Short mmCIF file of C-alpha atoms in Angstrom, two decimals:
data_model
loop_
_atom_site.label_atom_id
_atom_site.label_comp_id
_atom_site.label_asym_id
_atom_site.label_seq_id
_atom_site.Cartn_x
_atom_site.Cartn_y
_atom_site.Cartn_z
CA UNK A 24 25.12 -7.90 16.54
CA UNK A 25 22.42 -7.05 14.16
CA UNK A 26 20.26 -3.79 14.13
CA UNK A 27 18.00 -2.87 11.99
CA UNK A 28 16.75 0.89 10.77
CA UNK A 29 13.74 2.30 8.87
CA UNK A 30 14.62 4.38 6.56
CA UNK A 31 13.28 7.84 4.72
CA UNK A 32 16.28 9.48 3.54
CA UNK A 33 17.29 9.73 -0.01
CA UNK A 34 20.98 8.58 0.66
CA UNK A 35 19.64 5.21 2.63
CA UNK A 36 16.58 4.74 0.00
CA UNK A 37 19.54 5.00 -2.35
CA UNK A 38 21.48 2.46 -0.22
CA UNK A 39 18.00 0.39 -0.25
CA UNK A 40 17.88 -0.11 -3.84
CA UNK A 41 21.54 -0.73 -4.30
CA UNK A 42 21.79 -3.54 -1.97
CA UNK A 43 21.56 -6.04 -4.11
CA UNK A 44 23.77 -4.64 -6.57
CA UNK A 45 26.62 -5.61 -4.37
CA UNK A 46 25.35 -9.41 -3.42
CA UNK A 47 24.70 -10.11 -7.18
CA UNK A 48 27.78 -8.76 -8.03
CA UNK A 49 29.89 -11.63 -9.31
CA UNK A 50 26.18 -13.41 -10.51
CA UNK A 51 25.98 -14.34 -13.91
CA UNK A 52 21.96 -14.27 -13.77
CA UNK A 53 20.90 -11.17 -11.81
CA UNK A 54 19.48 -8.73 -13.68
CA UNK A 55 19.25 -5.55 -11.65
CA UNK A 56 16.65 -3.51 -12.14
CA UNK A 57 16.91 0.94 -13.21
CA UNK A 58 18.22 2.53 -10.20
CA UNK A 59 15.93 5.42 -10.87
CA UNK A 60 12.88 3.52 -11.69
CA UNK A 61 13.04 2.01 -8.13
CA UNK A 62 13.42 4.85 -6.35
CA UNK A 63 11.19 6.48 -8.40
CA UNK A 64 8.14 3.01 -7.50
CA UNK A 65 8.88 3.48 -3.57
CA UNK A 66 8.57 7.10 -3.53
CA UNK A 67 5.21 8.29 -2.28
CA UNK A 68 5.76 11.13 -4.39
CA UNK A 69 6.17 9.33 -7.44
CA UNK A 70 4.13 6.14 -7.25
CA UNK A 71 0.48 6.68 -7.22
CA UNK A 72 -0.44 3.18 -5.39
CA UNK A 73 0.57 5.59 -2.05
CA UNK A 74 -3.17 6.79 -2.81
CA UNK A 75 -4.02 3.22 -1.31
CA UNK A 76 -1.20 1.87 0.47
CA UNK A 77 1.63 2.64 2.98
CA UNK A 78 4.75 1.16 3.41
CA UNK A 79 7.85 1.43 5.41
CA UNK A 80 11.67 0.37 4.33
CA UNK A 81 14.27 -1.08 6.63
CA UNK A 82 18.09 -2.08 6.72
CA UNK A 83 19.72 -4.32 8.72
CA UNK A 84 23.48 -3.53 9.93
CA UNK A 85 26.09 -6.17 11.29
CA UNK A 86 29.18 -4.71 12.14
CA UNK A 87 28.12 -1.43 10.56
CA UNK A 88 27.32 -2.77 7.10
CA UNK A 89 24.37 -3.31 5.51
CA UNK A 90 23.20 -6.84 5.12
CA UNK A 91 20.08 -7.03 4.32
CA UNK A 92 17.21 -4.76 3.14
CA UNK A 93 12.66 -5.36 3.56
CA UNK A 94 9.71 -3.66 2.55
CA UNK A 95 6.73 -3.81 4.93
CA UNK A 96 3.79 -2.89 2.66
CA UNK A 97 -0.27 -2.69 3.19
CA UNK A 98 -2.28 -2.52 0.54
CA UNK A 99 -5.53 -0.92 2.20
CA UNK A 100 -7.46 -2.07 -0.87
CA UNK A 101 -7.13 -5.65 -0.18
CA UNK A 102 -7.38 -4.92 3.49
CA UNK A 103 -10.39 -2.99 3.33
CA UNK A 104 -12.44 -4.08 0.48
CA UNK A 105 -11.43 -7.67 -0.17
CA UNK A 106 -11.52 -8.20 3.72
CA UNK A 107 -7.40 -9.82 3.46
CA UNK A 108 -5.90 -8.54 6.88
CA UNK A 109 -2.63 -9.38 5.18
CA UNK A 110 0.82 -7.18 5.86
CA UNK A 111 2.60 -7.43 2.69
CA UNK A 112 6.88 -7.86 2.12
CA UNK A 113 8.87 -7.32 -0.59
CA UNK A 114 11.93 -6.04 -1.61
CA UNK A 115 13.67 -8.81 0.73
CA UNK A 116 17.40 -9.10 -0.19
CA UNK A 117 20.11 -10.78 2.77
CA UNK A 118 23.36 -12.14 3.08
CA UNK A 119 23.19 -15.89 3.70
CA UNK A 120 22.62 -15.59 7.70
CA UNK A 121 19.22 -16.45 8.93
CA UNK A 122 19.50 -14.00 11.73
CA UNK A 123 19.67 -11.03 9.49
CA UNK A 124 16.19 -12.38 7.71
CA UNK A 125 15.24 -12.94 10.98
CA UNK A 126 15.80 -9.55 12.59
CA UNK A 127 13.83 -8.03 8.96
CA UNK A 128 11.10 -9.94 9.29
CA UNK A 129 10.08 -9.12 13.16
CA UNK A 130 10.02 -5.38 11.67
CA UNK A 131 7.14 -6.83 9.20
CA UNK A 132 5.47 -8.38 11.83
CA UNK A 133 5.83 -5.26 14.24
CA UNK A 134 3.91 -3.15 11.18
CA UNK A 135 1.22 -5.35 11.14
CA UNK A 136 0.36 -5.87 14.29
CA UNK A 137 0.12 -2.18 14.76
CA UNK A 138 -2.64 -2.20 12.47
CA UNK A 139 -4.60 -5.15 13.87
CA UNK A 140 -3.53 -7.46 10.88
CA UNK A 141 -3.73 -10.81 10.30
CA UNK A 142 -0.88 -12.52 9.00
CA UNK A 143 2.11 -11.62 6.00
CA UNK A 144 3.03 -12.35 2.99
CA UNK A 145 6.08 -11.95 0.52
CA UNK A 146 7.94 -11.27 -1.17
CA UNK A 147 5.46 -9.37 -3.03
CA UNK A 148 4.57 -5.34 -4.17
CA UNK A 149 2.76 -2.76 -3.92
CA UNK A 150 -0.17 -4.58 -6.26
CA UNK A 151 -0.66 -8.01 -8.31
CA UNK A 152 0.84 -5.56 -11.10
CA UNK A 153 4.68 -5.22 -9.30
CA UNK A 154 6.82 -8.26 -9.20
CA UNK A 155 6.40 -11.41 -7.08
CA UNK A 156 7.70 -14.62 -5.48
CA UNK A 157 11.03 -15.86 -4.13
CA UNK A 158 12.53 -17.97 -7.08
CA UNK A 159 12.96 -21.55 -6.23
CA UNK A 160 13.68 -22.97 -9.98
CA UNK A 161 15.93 -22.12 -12.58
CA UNK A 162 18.77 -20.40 -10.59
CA UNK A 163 21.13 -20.45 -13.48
CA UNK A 164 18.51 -18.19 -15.61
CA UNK A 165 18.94 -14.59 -16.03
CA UNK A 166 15.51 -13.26 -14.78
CA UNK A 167 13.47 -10.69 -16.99
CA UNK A 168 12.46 -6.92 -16.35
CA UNK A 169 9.61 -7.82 -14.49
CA UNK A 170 11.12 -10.87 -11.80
CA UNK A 171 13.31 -10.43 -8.76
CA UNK A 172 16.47 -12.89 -9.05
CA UNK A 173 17.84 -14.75 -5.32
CA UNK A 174 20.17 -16.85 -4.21
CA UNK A 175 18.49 -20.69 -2.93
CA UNK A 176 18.83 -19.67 0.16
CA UNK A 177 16.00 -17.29 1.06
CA UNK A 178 13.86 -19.94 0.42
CA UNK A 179 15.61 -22.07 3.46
CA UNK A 180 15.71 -19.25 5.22
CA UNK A 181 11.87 -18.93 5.35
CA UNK A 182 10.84 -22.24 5.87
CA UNK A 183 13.22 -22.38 8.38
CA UNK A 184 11.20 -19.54 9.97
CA UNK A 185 8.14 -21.16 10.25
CA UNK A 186 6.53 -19.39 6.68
CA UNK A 187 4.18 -21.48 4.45
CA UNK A 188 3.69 -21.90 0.79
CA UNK A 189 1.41 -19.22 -0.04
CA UNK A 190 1.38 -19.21 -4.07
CA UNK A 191 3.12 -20.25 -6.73
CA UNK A 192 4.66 -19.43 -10.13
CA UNK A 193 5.47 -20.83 -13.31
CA UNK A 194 7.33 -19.46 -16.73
CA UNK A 195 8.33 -21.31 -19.62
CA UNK A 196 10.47 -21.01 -22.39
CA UNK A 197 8.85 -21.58 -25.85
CA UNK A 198 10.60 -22.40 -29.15
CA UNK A 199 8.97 -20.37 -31.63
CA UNK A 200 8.04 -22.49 -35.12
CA UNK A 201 9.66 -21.62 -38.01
CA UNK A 202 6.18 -22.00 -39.93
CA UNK A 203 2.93 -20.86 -38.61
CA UNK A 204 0.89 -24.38 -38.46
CA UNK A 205 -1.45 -24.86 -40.84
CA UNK A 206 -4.03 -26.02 -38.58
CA UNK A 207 -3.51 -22.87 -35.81
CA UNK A 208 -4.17 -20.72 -39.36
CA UNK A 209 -7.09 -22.49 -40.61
CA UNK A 210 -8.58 -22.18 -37.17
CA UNK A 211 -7.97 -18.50 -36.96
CA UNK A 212 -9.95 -17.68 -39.59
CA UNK A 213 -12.70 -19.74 -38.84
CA UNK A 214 -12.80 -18.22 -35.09
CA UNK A 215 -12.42 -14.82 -37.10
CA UNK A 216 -15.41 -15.25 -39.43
CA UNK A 217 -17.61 -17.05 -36.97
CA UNK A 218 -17.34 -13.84 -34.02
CA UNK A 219 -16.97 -11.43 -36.93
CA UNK A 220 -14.05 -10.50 -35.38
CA UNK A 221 -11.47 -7.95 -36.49
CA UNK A 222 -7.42 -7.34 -36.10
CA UNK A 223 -6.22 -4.19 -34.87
CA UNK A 224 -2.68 -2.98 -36.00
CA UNK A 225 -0.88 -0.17 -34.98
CA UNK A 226 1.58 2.10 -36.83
CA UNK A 227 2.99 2.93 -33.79
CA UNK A 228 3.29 3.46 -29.79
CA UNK A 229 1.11 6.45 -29.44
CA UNK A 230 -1.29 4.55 -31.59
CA UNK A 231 -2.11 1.90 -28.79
CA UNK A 232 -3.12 4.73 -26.12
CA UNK A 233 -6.62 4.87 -26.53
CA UNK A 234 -6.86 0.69 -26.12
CA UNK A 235 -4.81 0.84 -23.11
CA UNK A 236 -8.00 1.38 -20.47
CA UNK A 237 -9.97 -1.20 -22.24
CA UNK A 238 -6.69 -4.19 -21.94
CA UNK A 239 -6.50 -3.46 -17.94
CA UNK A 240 -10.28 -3.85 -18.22
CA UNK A 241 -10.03 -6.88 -19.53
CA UNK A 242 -7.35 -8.11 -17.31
CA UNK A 243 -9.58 -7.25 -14.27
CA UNK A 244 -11.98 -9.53 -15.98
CA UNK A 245 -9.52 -12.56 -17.18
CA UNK A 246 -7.58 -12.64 -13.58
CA UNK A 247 -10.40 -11.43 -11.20
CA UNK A 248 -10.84 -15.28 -10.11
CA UNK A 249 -7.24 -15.74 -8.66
CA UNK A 250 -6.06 -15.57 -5.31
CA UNK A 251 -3.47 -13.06 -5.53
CA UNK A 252 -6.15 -10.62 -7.83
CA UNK A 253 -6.01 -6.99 -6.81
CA UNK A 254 -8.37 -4.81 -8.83
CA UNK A 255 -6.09 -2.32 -10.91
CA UNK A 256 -7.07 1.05 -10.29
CA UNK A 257 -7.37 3.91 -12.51
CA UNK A 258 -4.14 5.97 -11.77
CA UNK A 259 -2.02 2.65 -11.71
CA UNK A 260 -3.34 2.26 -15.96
CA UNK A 261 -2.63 6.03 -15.99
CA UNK A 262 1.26 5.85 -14.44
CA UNK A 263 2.02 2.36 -16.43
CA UNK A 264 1.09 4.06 -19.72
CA UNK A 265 3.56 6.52 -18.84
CA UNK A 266 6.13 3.70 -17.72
CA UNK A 267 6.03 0.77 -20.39
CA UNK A 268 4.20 2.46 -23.60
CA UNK A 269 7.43 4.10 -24.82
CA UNK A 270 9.19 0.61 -24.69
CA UNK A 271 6.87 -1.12 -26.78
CA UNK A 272 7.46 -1.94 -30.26
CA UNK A 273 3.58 -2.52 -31.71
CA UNK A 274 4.53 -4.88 -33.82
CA UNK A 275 4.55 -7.15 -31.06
CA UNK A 276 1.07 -6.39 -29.78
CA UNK A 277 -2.11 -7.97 -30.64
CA UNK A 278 -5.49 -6.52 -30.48
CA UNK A 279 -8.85 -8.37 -31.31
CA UNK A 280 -12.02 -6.41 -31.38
CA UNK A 281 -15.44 -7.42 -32.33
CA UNK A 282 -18.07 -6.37 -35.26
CA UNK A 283 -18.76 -3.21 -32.78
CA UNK A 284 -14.92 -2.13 -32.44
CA UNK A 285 -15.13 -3.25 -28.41
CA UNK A 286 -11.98 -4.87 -27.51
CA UNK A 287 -12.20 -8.63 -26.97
CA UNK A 288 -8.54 -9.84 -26.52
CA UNK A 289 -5.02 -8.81 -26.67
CA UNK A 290 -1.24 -9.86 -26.28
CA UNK A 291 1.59 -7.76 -25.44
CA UNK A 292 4.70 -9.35 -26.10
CA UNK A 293 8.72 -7.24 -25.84
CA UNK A 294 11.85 -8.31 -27.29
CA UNK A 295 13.85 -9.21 -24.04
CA UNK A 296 16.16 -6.83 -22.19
CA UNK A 297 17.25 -9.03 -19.61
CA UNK A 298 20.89 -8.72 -21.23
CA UNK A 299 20.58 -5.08 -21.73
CA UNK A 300 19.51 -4.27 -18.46
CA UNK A 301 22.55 -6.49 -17.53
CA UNK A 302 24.76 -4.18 -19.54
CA UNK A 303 23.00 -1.05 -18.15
CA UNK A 304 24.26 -1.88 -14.19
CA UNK A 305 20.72 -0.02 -13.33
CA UNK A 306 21.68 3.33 -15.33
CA UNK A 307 19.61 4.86 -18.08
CA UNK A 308 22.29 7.55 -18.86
CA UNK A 309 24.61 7.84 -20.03
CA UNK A 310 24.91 5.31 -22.34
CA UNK A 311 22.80 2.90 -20.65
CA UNK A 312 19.48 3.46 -23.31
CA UNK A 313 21.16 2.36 -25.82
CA UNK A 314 21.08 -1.17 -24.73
CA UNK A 315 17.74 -1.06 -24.93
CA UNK A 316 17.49 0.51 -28.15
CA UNK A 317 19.98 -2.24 -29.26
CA UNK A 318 17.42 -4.75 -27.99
CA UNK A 319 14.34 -3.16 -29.63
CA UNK A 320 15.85 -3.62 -32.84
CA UNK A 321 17.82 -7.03 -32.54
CA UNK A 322 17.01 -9.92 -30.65
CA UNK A 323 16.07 -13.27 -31.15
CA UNK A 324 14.45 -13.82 -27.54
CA UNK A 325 11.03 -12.00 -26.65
CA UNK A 326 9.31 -11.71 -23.04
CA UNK A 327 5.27 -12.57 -23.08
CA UNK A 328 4.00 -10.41 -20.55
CA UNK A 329 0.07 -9.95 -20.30
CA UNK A 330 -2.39 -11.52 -22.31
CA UNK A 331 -6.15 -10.60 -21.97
CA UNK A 332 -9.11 -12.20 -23.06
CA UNK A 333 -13.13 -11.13 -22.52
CA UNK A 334 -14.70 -14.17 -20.69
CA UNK A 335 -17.36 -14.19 -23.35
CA UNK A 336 -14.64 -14.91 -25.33
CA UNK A 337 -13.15 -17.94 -23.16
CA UNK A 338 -12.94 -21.10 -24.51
CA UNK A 339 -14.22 -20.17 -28.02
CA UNK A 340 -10.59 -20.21 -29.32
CA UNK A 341 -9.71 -16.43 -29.33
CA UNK A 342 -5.87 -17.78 -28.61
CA UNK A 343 -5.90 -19.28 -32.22
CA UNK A 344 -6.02 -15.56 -33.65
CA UNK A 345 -3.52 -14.19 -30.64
CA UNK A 346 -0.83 -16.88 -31.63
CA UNK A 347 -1.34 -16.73 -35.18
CA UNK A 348 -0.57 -13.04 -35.56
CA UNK A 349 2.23 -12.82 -32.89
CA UNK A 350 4.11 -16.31 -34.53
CA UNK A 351 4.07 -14.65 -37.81
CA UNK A 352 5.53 -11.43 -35.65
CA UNK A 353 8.29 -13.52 -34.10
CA UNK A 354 9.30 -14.79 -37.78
CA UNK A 355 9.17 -11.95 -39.41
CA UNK A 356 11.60 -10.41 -36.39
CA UNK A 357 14.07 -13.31 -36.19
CA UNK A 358 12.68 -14.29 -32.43
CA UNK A 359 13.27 -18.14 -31.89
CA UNK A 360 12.31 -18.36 -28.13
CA UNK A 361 9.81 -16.71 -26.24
CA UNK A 362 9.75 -16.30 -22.65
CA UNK A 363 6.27 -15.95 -20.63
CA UNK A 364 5.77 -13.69 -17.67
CA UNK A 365 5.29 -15.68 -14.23
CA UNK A 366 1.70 -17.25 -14.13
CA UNK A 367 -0.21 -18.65 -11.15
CA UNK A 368 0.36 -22.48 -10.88
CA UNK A 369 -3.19 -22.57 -10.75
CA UNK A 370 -4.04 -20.82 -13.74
CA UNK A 371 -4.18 -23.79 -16.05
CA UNK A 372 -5.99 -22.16 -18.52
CA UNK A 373 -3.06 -20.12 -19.54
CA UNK A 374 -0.83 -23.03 -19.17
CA UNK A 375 -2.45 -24.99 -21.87
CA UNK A 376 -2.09 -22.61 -24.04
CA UNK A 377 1.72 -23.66 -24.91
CA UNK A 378 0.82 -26.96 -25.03
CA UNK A 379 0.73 -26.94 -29.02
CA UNK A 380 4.05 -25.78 -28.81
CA UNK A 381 7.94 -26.42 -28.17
CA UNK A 382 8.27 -25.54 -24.31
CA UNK A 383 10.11 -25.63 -21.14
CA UNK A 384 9.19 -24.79 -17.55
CA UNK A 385 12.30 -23.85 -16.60
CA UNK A 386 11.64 -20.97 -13.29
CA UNK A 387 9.33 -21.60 -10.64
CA UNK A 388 8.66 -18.69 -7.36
CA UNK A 389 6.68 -18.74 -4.57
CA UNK A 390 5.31 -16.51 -2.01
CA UNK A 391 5.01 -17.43 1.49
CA UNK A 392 2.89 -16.19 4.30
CA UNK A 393 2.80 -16.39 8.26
CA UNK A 394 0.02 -15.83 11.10
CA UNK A 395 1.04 -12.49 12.85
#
């Protein structure tokens, strides 16, 4: 028989977060995530988004073991101002028995009925900042810092239950050139003198703090069109300056500002820890950090995560200047491939902007959504 529970208390959140640690267990390709970062991002306490969203957590029990964990989230920004009456699920990790996905879904579908919702969709977060999307390519991939990793089978699971593609995913692996092209450098400077447009370096990570309000600006801007866009809010810049800024080497980030000093575009690449988190088994201490140092200072793979560009700026060859800088970055560092963050299928802008290059689509996720 299978029963399910919401949760609250720190030894079940605990049990929550470690769930998958024991289904992944013999995987070659999960990549679990800091233990204390997750507990830390569901904590109403801790996470700020709880300013503008609820959520509840379940288990599911067969035979008195856990078997399966779900978030039901609402994000009352969406629901409210963007007019989505849309129940949110993430955090979805089951053994392969449909029942048990079964039984965590209904508890979903019970939260949002209960507030006069629409429909659901998953596996997502908190925001269109959090991760996203069940994988359905690339499998035998370790995934990066900022992807879930599953099994094939939560995919049949959900189709099985009646759930539609909602959106989808791509990320590609890039071979970085071992020479900067001559025609991506004679194009940078003429984009550079035509905008009068200037390169900002930094000396180091406290150096890139007072740009940091003006790059989730101009993501607002760049994504604002999509349809999983969720305006960032103020105290989410404020908690993932906090978060990510102290992992950031800024070498690896580009800023482009015009003759004024206003910000205009910018890049923000990381050497990969997939393999350190690996190494870490979802502890910082003791010795877990120093896989990450490890991977700060020696890698050959990097992890593209957000790239932002001022639509004034669209389409008048900004990316020559981005890609110049951060190829010279990667050769200078020894990085030969370059992985990007997930981007909507749909977003073919971004997508063309590896065509001039080496690359691979080798992971594909989707989210999938239901009528309550």
């Amino acid at each position: 028989m299978i029963t399910t529970k919401e949760i609250t208390s720190k030894g079940d959140l605990t049990t929550f977060v470690k769930f998958p640690f024991e289904i992944y267990k013999n995987s070659p390709y999960y990549v679990p995530p800091i233990i204390k970062e997750e507990l830390d991002a569901i904590d109403p306490l801790k996470n700020p988004v709880f300013k503008n969203a609820v959520a509840k957590y379940f288990l599911a029990y067969k035979n008195n073991k856990v078997v399966g964990r779900i978030a039901a989230i609402i994000n009352w920004i969406e629901v409210k101002e963007q007019k989505k009456k849309k129940v949110r699920f993430g955090w979805l990790d089951m053994i392969d028995d449909i029942e048990v996905t079964k039984a965590l879904l209904q508890e979903v579908i019970k939260f949002g009925v209960e507030h006069s919702l629409e429909f659901m969709e998953g596996p997502v977060g908190f925001s269109n900042m959090d991760k996203a999307g069940i994988l359905i390519k690339g499998f035998e991939e370790l995934n990066t810092m900022i992807t879930w990793y599953n099994h094939p089978y939560y995919r049949t699971h959900l189709e099985q239950l009646g759930f539609e593609d909602a959106a989808t995913w791509v990320e590609y692996r890039i071979k970085v050139p071992t020479k900067t092209k001559d025609k991506v450098v004679k194009f940078a400077d003429i984009i550079k003198d035509r905008y009068n447009l200037k390169l900002i370096t930094f000396k180091n990570s406290k150096a890139i703090l007072p740009y940091v309000n003006e790059m989730f600006d101009l993501l607002n801007k760049t994504y604002s069109s999509l349809q999983t866009f969720v305006p960032i809010q103020q105290y989410q810049i404020d908690m993932y300056k906090e978060k990510y800024i102290p992992y950031i080497n800024p070498d690896f980030i580009t800023c482009i500002s015009d003759e004024k000093g206003k910000l205009i575009a910018f890049s923000i690449v990381m050497p990969s820890f997939s393999k350190a988190l690996k190494k870490m088994k979802g502890k910082m201490f003791p010795f877990g950090f120093l896989h990450i140092l490890k991977a700060q200072r020696k890698n050959n793979t990097a992890a593209f995560y957000l790239i932002g560009i001022d639509p004034e700026y669209q389409n008048k060859g900004v990316t020559a200047l981005i890609f110049k800088e951060m190829n010279e970055t990667f050769i200078r560092k020894g990085i030969k491939i370059v992985e990007t963050n997930p981007e909507l299928e749909e977003n073919k802008a971004i997508q063309a902007l590896w065509n001039g290059y080496e690359h691979e689509l080798h992971k594909m996720r989707r989210t999938y959504k239901k009528a309550l």
